[in-house]
Amino acid sequence: MPITPHDLGLNKLLKLFNPLVRPVLNRATNKRLKNAVNIADLRACAESRVHKMCFGYLDSGGDDEVTLRRNHDAYSQLEMHFQVLAGLEPPLDMSTTIFGQKVSIPFFACPTAGNRMFHT
């Protein structure tokens, strides 16, 4: 049986460099996310970051995508005036607790088939 990098503990050694490497690797992504102002911008961020196969799976609808098209059409007819948080000063604390776990923003992904594919 061949020796793998995990057998040698290289993953533990490389984990030490995470605080130095991660900010450099995520600089462009963080800039795109900071400038995102709507769902279309977030979709573009995800498309540039996620593997093409994974993004296609998550972004598409079933069969001939009739429901996806109808949903898009229905929501595009709505005109929303965002004045809910008018008058509040940043920074806003949107954190909450879900199932005893503190989350910084109350959005999360629901389980889907092949969920492991999106978190590797």
PDB file of C-alpha atoms in Angstrom:
ATOM      1  CA  MET A   1       0.000   0.000   0.000  1.00  0.00           C
ATOM      2  CA  PRO A   2       1.507   3.377  -1.036  1.00  0.00           C
ATOM      3  CA  ILE A   3       2.230   6.074   1.518  1.00  0.00           C
ATOM      4  CA  THR A   4      -0.010   9.119   1.177  1.00  0.00           C
ATOM      5  CA  PRO A   5       0.685  12.723   2.283  1.00  0.00           C
ATOM      6  CA  HIS A   6      -1.900  12.234   5.065  1.00  0.00           C
ATOM      7  CA  ASP A   7       0.066   9.259   6.356  1.00  0.00           C
ATOM      8  CA  LEU A   8       3.090  11.523   6.728  1.00  0.00           C
ATOM      9  CA  GLY A   9       1.071  14.253   8.448  1.00  0.00           C
ATOM     10  CA  LEU A  10       1.733  16.839   5.750  1.00  0.00           C
ATOM     11  CA  ASN A  11      -1.830  18.141   6.063  1.00  0.00           C
ATOM     12  CA  LYS A  12      -1.086  19.134   9.671  1.00  0.00           C
ATOM     13  CA  LEU A  13       2.146  20.846   8.665  1.00  0.00           C
ATOM     14  CA  LEU A  14       0.533  22.749   5.782  1.00  0.00           C
ATOM     15  CA  LYS A  15      -2.349  23.829   8.037  1.00  0.00           C
ATOM     16  CA  LEU A  16       0.141  26.019   9.905  1.00  0.00           C
ATOM     17  CA  PHE A  17       0.528  28.171   6.768  1.00  0.00           C
ATOM     18  CA  ASN A  18      -3.240  28.742   6.449  1.00  0.00           C
ATOM     19  CA  PRO A  19      -3.287  32.143   8.219  1.00  0.00           C
ATOM     20  CA  LEU A  20      -0.606  33.416   5.831  1.00  0.00           C
ATOM     21  CA  VAL A  21      -1.807  31.880   2.567  1.00  0.00           C
ATOM     22  CA  ARG A  22      -5.603  32.157   2.882  1.00  0.00           C
ATOM     23  CA  PRO A  23      -5.815  35.987   2.818  1.00  0.00           C
ATOM     24  CA  VAL A  24      -3.652  36.087  -0.310  1.00  0.00           C
ATOM     25  CA  LEU A  25      -5.653  33.403  -2.104  1.00  0.00           C
ATOM     26  CA  ASN A  26      -9.010  34.909  -1.117  1.00  0.00           C
ATOM     27  CA  ARG A  27      -8.171  38.570  -1.826  1.00  0.00           C
ATOM     28  CA  ALA A  28      -9.947  38.726  -5.214  1.00  0.00           C
ATOM     29  CA  THR A  29     -12.936  36.743  -3.958  1.00  0.00           C
ATOM     30  CA  ASN A  30     -13.354  38.939  -0.889  1.00  0.00           C
ATOM     31  CA  LYS A  31     -13.179  42.065  -3.055  1.00  0.00           C
ATOM     32  CA  ARG A  32     -15.907  40.727  -5.379  1.00  0.00           C
ATOM     33  CA  LEU A  33     -18.104  39.798  -2.397  1.00  0.00           C
ATOM     34  CA  LYS A  34     -17.600  43.201  -0.793  1.00  0.00           C
ATOM     35  CA  ASN A  35     -18.760  44.906  -3.997  1.00  0.00           C
ATOM     36  CA  ALA A  36     -21.786  42.609  -4.529  1.00  0.00           C
ATOM     37  CA  VAL A  37     -25.070  44.477  -4.134  1.00  0.00           C
ATOM     38  CA  ASN A  38     -27.674  42.020  -5.427  1.00  0.00           C
ATOM     39  CA  ILE A  39     -28.333  38.343  -6.139  1.00  0.00           C
ATOM     40  CA  ALA A  40     -26.976  38.626  -9.689  1.00  0.00           C
ATOM     41  CA  ASP A  41     -23.651  39.876  -8.282  1.00  0.00           C
ATOM     42  CA  LEU A  42     -23.528  37.031  -5.746  1.00  0.00           C
ATOM     43  CA  ARG A  43     -24.332  34.542  -8.522  1.00  0.00           C
ATOM     44  CA  ALA A  44     -21.408  35.909 -10.568  1.00  0.00           C
ATOM     45  CA  CYS A  45     -19.127  35.589  -7.507  1.00  0.00           C
ATOM     46  CA  ALA A  46     -20.171  31.965  -7.044  1.00  0.00           C
ATOM     47  CA  GLU A  47     -19.732  31.192 -10.728  1.00  0.00           C
ATOM     48  CA  SER A  48     -16.164  32.500 -10.688  1.00  0.00           C
ATOM     49  CA  ARG A  49     -15.276  30.585  -7.511  1.00  0.00           C
ATOM     50  CA  VAL A  50     -17.026  27.201  -7.741  1.00  0.00           C
ATOM     51  CA  HIS A  51     -16.121  24.351 -10.072  1.00  0.00           C
ATOM     52  CA  LYS A  52     -18.134  24.588 -13.303  1.00  0.00           C
ATOM     53  CA  MET A  53     -19.897  21.250 -12.730  1.00  0.00           C
ATOM     54  CA  CYS A  54     -20.936  22.172  -9.173  1.00  0.00           C
ATOM     55  CA  PHE A  55     -22.144  25.618 -10.175  1.00  0.00           C
ATOM     56  CA  GLY A  56     -24.153  24.193 -13.065  1.00  0.00           C
ATOM     57  CA  TYR A  57     -25.802  21.701 -10.726  1.00  0.00           C
ATOM     58  CA  LEU A  58     -26.739  24.326  -8.139  1.00  0.00           C
ATOM     59  CA  ASP A  59     -27.711  27.049 -10.591  1.00  0.00           C
ATOM     60  CA  SER A  60     -29.912  24.971 -12.860  1.00  0.00           C
ATOM     61  CA  GLY A  61     -33.424  23.647 -12.458  1.00  0.00           C
ATOM     62  CA  GLY A  62     -34.825  20.194 -13.022  1.00  0.00           C
ATOM     63  CA  ASP A  63     -35.944  18.869 -16.404  1.00  0.00           C
ATOM     64  CA  ASP A  64     -36.467  21.731 -18.840  1.00  0.00           C
ATOM     65  CA  GLU A  65     -36.169  24.395 -16.124  1.00  0.00           C
ATOM     66  CA  VAL A  66     -39.795  25.556 -16.479  1.00  0.00           C
ATOM     67  CA  THR A  67     -40.156  26.275 -12.743  1.00  0.00           C
ATOM     68  CA  LEU A  68     -36.854  28.147 -12.663  1.00  0.00           C
ATOM     69  CA  ARG A  69     -37.985  30.333 -15.567  1.00  0.00           C
ATOM     70  CA  ARG A  70     -41.418  30.942 -13.993  1.00  0.00           C
ATOM     71  CA  ASN A  71     -39.838  31.894 -10.667  1.00  0.00           C
ATOM     72  CA  HIS A  72     -37.461  34.300 -12.371  1.00  0.00           C
ATOM     73  CA  ASP A  73     -40.309  35.862 -14.353  1.00  0.00           C
ATOM     74  CA  ALA A  74     -42.536  36.201 -11.276  1.00  0.00           C
ATOM     75  CA  TYR A  75     -39.833  37.882  -9.185  1.00  0.00           C
ATOM     76  CA  SER A  76     -38.717  40.163 -12.009  1.00  0.00           C
ATOM     77  CA  GLN A  77     -42.248  41.640 -12.104  1.00  0.00           C
ATOM     78  CA  LEU A  78     -42.027  42.696  -8.465  1.00  0.00           C
ATOM     79  CA  GLU A  79     -40.797  46.152  -7.685  1.00  0.00           C
ATOM     80  CA  MET A  80     -39.242  46.303  -4.254  1.00  0.00           C
ATOM     81  CA  HIS A  81     -38.484  49.463  -2.349  1.00  0.00           C
ATOM     82  CA  PHE A  82     -35.932  48.692   0.314  1.00  0.00           C
ATOM     83  CA  GLN A  83     -36.586  51.061   3.193  1.00  0.00           C
ATOM     84  CA  VAL A  84     -36.752  48.495   5.977  1.00  0.00           C
ATOM     85  CA  LEU A  85     -33.408  49.398   7.528  1.00  0.00           C
ATOM     86  CA  ALA A  86     -33.523  53.096   6.590  1.00  0.00           C
ATOM     87  CA  GLY A  87     -31.925  55.290   9.221  1.00  0.00           C
ATOM     88  CA  LEU A  88     -29.709  52.606  10.755  1.00  0.00           C
ATOM     89  CA  GLU A  89     -26.004  53.191  10.985  1.00  0.00           C
ATOM     90  CA  PRO A  90     -23.378  50.565  10.140  1.00  0.00           C
ATOM     91  CA  PRO A  91     -22.039  48.285  11.413  1.00  0.00           C
ATOM     92  CA  LEU A  92     -25.227  46.235  11.751  1.00  0.00           C
ATOM     93  CA  ASP A  93     -25.181  43.031  13.764  1.00  0.00           C
ATOM     94  CA  MET A  94     -27.134  40.410  11.797  1.00  0.00           C
ATOM     95  CA  SER A  95     -25.884  37.480  13.852  1.00  0.00           C
ATOM     96  CA  THR A  96     -28.324  34.947  15.245  1.00  0.00           C
ATOM     97  CA  THR A  97     -28.353  31.457  16.733  1.00  0.00           C
ATOM     98  CA  ILE A  98     -29.567  28.484  14.695  1.00  0.00           C
ATOM     99  CA  PHE A  99     -29.767  25.091  16.412  1.00  0.00           C
ATOM    100  CA  GLY A 100     -27.507  26.383  19.165  1.00  0.00           C
ATOM    101  CA  GLN A 101     -24.831  27.502  16.673  1.00  0.00           C
ATOM    102  CA  LYS A 102     -24.041  31.219  16.373  1.00  0.00           C
ATOM    103  CA  VAL A 103     -24.016  32.392  12.747  1.00  0.00           C
ATOM    104  CA  SER A 104     -22.881  35.824  11.595  1.00  0.00           C
ATOM    105  CA  ILE A 105     -25.586  36.165   8.940  1.00  0.00           C
ATOM    106  CA  PRO A 106     -28.872  34.227   8.860  1.00  0.00           C
ATOM    107  CA  PHE A 107     -28.456  32.608   5.443  1.00  0.00           C
ATOM    108  CA  PHE A 108     -27.468  28.992   5.044  1.00  0.00           C
ATOM    109  CA  ALA A 109     -27.599  26.234   2.459  1.00  0.00           C
ATOM    110  CA  CYS A 110     -30.145  23.500   2.825  1.00  0.00           C
ATOM    111  CA  PRO A 111     -29.125  19.876   2.315  1.00  0.00           C
ATOM    112  CA  THR A 112     -29.194  18.753  -1.303  1.00  0.00           C
ATOM    113  CA  ALA A 113     -28.250  15.577  -3.087  1.00  0.00           C
ATOM    114  CA  GLY A 114     -24.476  15.400  -3.464  1.00  0.00           C
ATOM    115  CA  ASN A 115     -23.898  18.040  -0.783  1.00  0.00           C
ATOM    116  CA  ARG A 116     -20.348  16.801  -0.194  1.00  0.00           C
ATOM    117  CA  MET A 117     -19.476  17.891  -3.726  1.00  0.00           C
ATOM    118  CA  PHE A 118     -19.839  21.556  -2.723  1.00  0.00           C
ATOM    119  CA  HIS A 119     -17.743  21.465   0.457  1.00  0.00           C
ATOM    120  CA  THR A 120     -14.465  19.851  -0.546  1.00  0.00           C
TER     121      THR A 120
END
